[in-house]
Amino acid sequence: MTAAVRFSVFSTGSMTSPLGGFLEGEMGDLTYPVPMFVIEHPRGTVVVDTGLHRDLTADPTRLGALQGTFRVDLAADGSDTAGPLLERAGIDPTDVGHVVLTHLHFDHAGGLADFPNARLVVQAEEWAARGDETLVAAGAYNPDDFELGHDRLELDGDHDLFDDGTVTCLLTDGHTAGHQSVRVRTADGVFVICGDCCYLRRTLLDDHLPPLAVDRERQRLAIRRMAAEQAHGATLVFGHDPFQWADITSRGLRPGI
């Protein structure tokens, strides 16, 4: 089965924000990709995270309270948002069967509207947290990104999406109440989409956490889980690592990157 699984990665534009938001205490800014992942499986196409909402090409006020923190760089015609990216890759967004969201933050759930027929796969704790008025007011969650009427599969922990070991959701909470990562098993090797439980390779190597999390100890445990996945041979794809992304862009997605 793994021979038939194709795994691809795209960037829905980029953002710039303070490096200290990724690595507590660091100075300066960081410009980084906003990834979207596509898993083509014999039983359907899966998108993991959907990147930025296309309205951000012209309307930064959509970020609400976060407008002064994040600078978004998207093509003016929206060509680097989720749906157009897939269309250019020969994939009809309306044919996508599942969208797995690592969590509901604006840079992961923003493109969900481009997949009207997909089943949304999200941890139940994350879905329950979406209405937290403090988080909505802070701009972390924008209900307009995900309150779209999708059929929904709410998970309570790890879940094998196709019951064959090729696409497995892994509970890695802490960054948010119900953050999840995704293990993808292909003929080339095993990859783990870390999401924001582990922003950067430095987060893992230096055990250097960001300053903000719903539960820092749970996030630390999630990072250790990513380290264990790597120790067992998986290639980690970090949430927003510009240096890893440059390597992927120049030499392709491959084991050990």
C-alpha positions as semicolon CSV with decimal commas, in nm:
position;residue;x (nm);y (nm);z (nm)
1;M;0,000;0,000;0,000
2;T;0,279;0,245;0,082
3;A;0,404;0,224;-0,277
4;A;0,078;0,385;-0,387
5;V;0,096;0,676;-0,139
6;R;0,228;1,002;-0,279
7;F;0,331;1,280;-0,040
8;S;0,380;1,641;-0,150
9;V;0,434;1,974;0,023
10;F;0,341;2,327;-0,084
11;S;0,384;2,671;0,068
12;T;0,084;2,901;0,079
13;G;0,287;3,217;0,081
14;S;0,505;3,322;0,373
15;M;0,492;3,532;0,687
16;T;0,734;3,743;0,888
17;S;0,711;3,786;1,264
18;P;0,942;3,818;1,566
19;L;1,185;3,529;1,611
20;G;1,113;3,548;1,984
21;G;0,767;3,408;1,910
22;F;0,935;3,084;1,804
23;L;1,235;3,075;2,035
24;E;1,176;3,255;2,362
25;G;1,417;3,542;2,420
26;E;1,561;3,556;2,067
27;M;1,578;3,893;1,891
28;G;1,501;3,997;1,536
29;D;1,247;3,877;1,282
30;L;1,200;3,550;1,097
31;T;1,047;3,499;0,753
32;Y;0,908;3,151;0,708
33;P;0,683;2,931;0,490
34;V;0,320;2,851;0,560
35;P;0,302;2,484;0,452
36;M;0,022;2,272;0,315
37;F;0,064;1,898;0,263
38;V;-0,107;1,664;0,018
39;I;-0,128;1,287;0,058
40;E;-0,259;1,100;-0,245
41;H;-0,384;0,764;-0,119
42;P;-0,569;0,493;-0,318
43;R;-0,876;0,565;-0,105
44;G;-0,872;0,940;-0,156
45;T;-0,673;1,261;-0,135
46;V;-0,589;1,407;0,205
47;V;-0,481;1,766;0,266
48;V;-0,303;1,843;0,592
49;D;-0,337;2,211;0,686
50;T;-0,466;2,463;0,437
51;G;-0,252;2,771;0,490
52;L;-0,364;3,130;0,472
53;H;-0,703;3,266;0,370
54;R;-0,695;3,427;0,028
55;D;-0,851;3,748;0,162
56;L;-0,519;3,819;0,331
57;T;-0,378;3,908;-0,011
58;A;-0,557;4,242;0,015
59;D;-0,704;4,270;0,363
60;P;-0,459;4,236;0,653
61;T;-0,732;4,346;0,893
62;R;-0,856;3,985;0,874
63;L;-0,575;3,912;1,124
64;G;-0,756;4,121;1,383
65;A;-0,544;4,173;1,692
66;L;-0,250;3,994;1,526
67;Q;-0,222;4,244;1,240
68;G;0,074;4,419;1,396
69;T;0,259;4,097;1,476
70;F;0,246;3,903;1,149
71;R;0,331;4,038;0,803
72;V;0,175;3,820;0,533
73;D;0,329;3,777;0,188
74;L;0,082;3,628;-0,061
75;A;0,058;3,670;-0,437
76;A;-0,187;3,950;-0,516
77;D;-0,392;3,719;-0,740
78;G;-0,420;3,452;-0,470
79;S;-0,234;3,200;-0,686
80;D;-0,032;3,069;-0,391
81;T;-0,334;2,989;-0,175
82;A;-0,459;2,636;-0,124
83;G;-0,704;2,578;-0,409
84;P;-0,500;2,732;-0,692
85;L;-0,184;2,552;-0,578
86;L;-0,359;2,216;-0,600
87;E;-0,520;2,297;-0,932
88;R;-0,179;2,368;-1,084
89;A;-0,061;2,033;-0,948
90;G;-0,346;1,860;-1,131
91;I;-0,562;1,801;-0,822
92;D;-0,922;1,919;-0,814
93;P;-0,984;2,069;-0,467
94;T;-1,346;1,955;-0,482
95;D;-1,222;1,595;-0,500
96;V;-1,026;1,616;-0,173
97;G;-1,183;1,366;0,067
98;H;-1,025;1,467;0,398
99;V;-0,868;1,782;0,539
100;V;-0,668;1,715;0,855
101;L;-0,599;2,031;1,052
102;T;-0,311;2,014;1,295
103;H;-0,496;2,292;1,477
104;L;-0,730;2,580;1,403
105;H;-0,496;2,880;1,399
106;F;-0,542;3,119;1,106
107;D;-0,231;3,007;0,916
108;H;-0,336;2,641;0,922
109;A;-0,713;2,660;0,875
110;G;-0,737;2,965;0,648
111;G;-0,778;2,777;0,321
112;L;-1,043;2,529;0,436
113;A;-1,312;2,693;0,221
114;D;-1,127;2,572;-0,090
115;F;-1,223;2,213;-0,002
116;P;-1,602;2,217;0,020
117;N;-1,653;1,840;-0,006
118;A;-1,385;1,729;0,237
119;R;-1,440;1,574;0,576
120;L;-1,266;1,781;0,841
121;V;-1,046;1,576;1,075
122;V;-0,966;1,755;1,400
123;Q;-0,902;1,664;1,760
124;A;-1,217;1,702;1,971
125;E;-1,030;1,914;2,228
126;E;-0,924;2,153;1,954
127;W;-1,275;2,183;1,818
128;A;-1,406;2,248;2,168
129;A;-1,149;2,526;2,217
130;R;-1,247;2,710;1,900
131;G;-1,505;2,917;2,084
132;D;-1,268;3,042;2,353
133;E;-1,354;3,411;2,352
134;T;-1,007;3,514;2,468
135;L;-0,837;3,326;2,182
136;V;-1,085;3,457;1,925
137;A;-1,036;3,814;2,047
138;A;-0,658;3,767;2,031
139;G;-0,682;3,660;1,665
140;A;-0,558;3,304;1,721
141;Y;-0,889;3,156;1,605
142;N;-1,107;3,309;1,336
143;P;-1,439;3,120;1,324
144;D;-1,489;3,236;0,964
145;D;-1,200;3,007;0,868
146;F;-1,355;2,683;0,989
147;E;-1,722;2,728;1,081
148;L;-1,819;2,635;0,726
149;G;-2,048;2,336;0,773
150;H;-1,802;2,062;0,680
151;D;-1,873;1,705;0,779
152;R;-1,640;1,647;1,072
153;L;-1,449;1,364;1,236
154;E;-1,353;1,461;1,591
155;L;-1,069;1,254;1,734
156;D;-0,974;1,166;2,088
157;G;-0,605;1,093;2,053
158;D;-0,415;0,901;1,784
159;H;-0,607;0,779;1,480
160;D;-0,516;0,568;1,175
161;L;-0,712;0,741;0,901
162;F;-0,728;0,451;0,653
163;D;-0,661;0,162;0,895
164;D;-0,347;0,069;0,705
165;G;-0,071;0,262;0,883
166;T;-0,010;0,507;0,599
167;V;-0,172;0,820;0,746
168;T;-0,185;0,845;1,124
169;C;-0,291;1,143;1,332
170;L;-0,076;1,180;1,645
171;L;-0,194;1,378;1,946
172;T;0,076;1,640;2,017
173;D;-0,115;1,891;2,225
174;G;0,031;2,178;2,423
175;H;0,073;2,442;2,155
176;T;-0,306;2,437;2,148
177;A;-0,558;2,231;2,344
178;G;-0,591;1,970;2,070
179;H;-0,290;2,004;1,842
180;Q;-0,208;1,697;1,633
181;S;0,075;1,594;1,404
182;V;0,051;1,348;1,114
183;R;0,270;1,048;1,032
184;V;0,284;0,960;0,662
185;R;0,425;0,625;0,551
186;T;0,539;0,606;0,188
187;A;0,757;0,374;-0,017
188;D;1,039;0,628;0,019
189;G;1,019;0,643;0,397
190;V;0,824;0,773;0,693
191;F;0,760;1,144;0,738
192;V;0,599;1,327;1,029
193;I;0,427;1,659;0,976
194;C;0,505;1,827;1,307
195;G;0,274;2,125;1,274
196;D;0,331;2,387;1,541
197;C;0,418;2,145;1,820
198;C;0,771;2,188;1,683
199;Y;0,815;2,506;1,479
200;L;1,184;2,474;1,391
201;R;1,464;2,220;1,393
202;R;1,624;2,438;1,663
203;T;1,314;2,389;1,878
204;L;1,395;2,018;1,885
205;L;1,774;2,028;1,895
206;D;1,804;2,300;2,160
207;D;1,488;2,217;2,356
208;H;1,409;2,583;2,307
209;L;1,036;2,643;2,336
210;P;0,829;2,941;2,225
211;P;0,704;3,174;2,496
212;L;0,334;3,101;2,445
213;A;0,145;2,774;2,463
214;V;-0,178;2,649;2,614
215;D;0,032;2,404;2,816
216;R;0,412;2,428;2,796
217;E;0,473;2,093;2,964
218;R;0,237;1,918;2,722
219;Q;0,418;2,090;2,437
220;R;0,751;1,973;2,574
221;L;0,615;1,618;2,582
222;A;0,496;1,660;2,223
223;I;0,843;1,769;2,115
224;R;0,988;1,464;2,287
225;R;0,740;1,252;2,095
226;M;0,872;1,405;1,773
227;A;1,226;1,323;1,884
228;A;1,119;0,962;1,942
229;E;0,963;0,946;1,594
230;Q;1,291;1,071;1,450
231;A;1,492;0,821;1,654
232;H;1,280;0,545;1,501
233;G;1,368;0,660;1,149
234;A;1,102;0,916;1,062
235;T;1,189;1,239;0,884
236;L;1,037;1,534;1,066
237;V;0,890;1,817;0,861
238;F;0,896;2,113;1,097
239;G;0,609;2,359;1,121
240;H;0,769;2,677;0,984
241;D;1,141;2,616;0,942
242;P;1,274;2,839;0,660
243;F;1,608;2,656;0,644
244;Q;1,451;2,313;0,600
245;W;1,206;2,466;0,353
246;A;1,493;2,607;0,145
247;D;1,641;2,256;0,131
248;I;1,306;2,106;0,027
249;T;1,265;2,373;-0,241
250;S;1,610;2,317;-0,386
251;R;1,646;1,940;-0,357
252;G;1,296;1,802;-0,298
253;L;1,118;1,632;-0,013
254;R;1,315;1,323;0,081
255;P;1,405;1,108;0,381
256;G;1,655;1,265;0,618
257;I;1,602;1,621;0,497
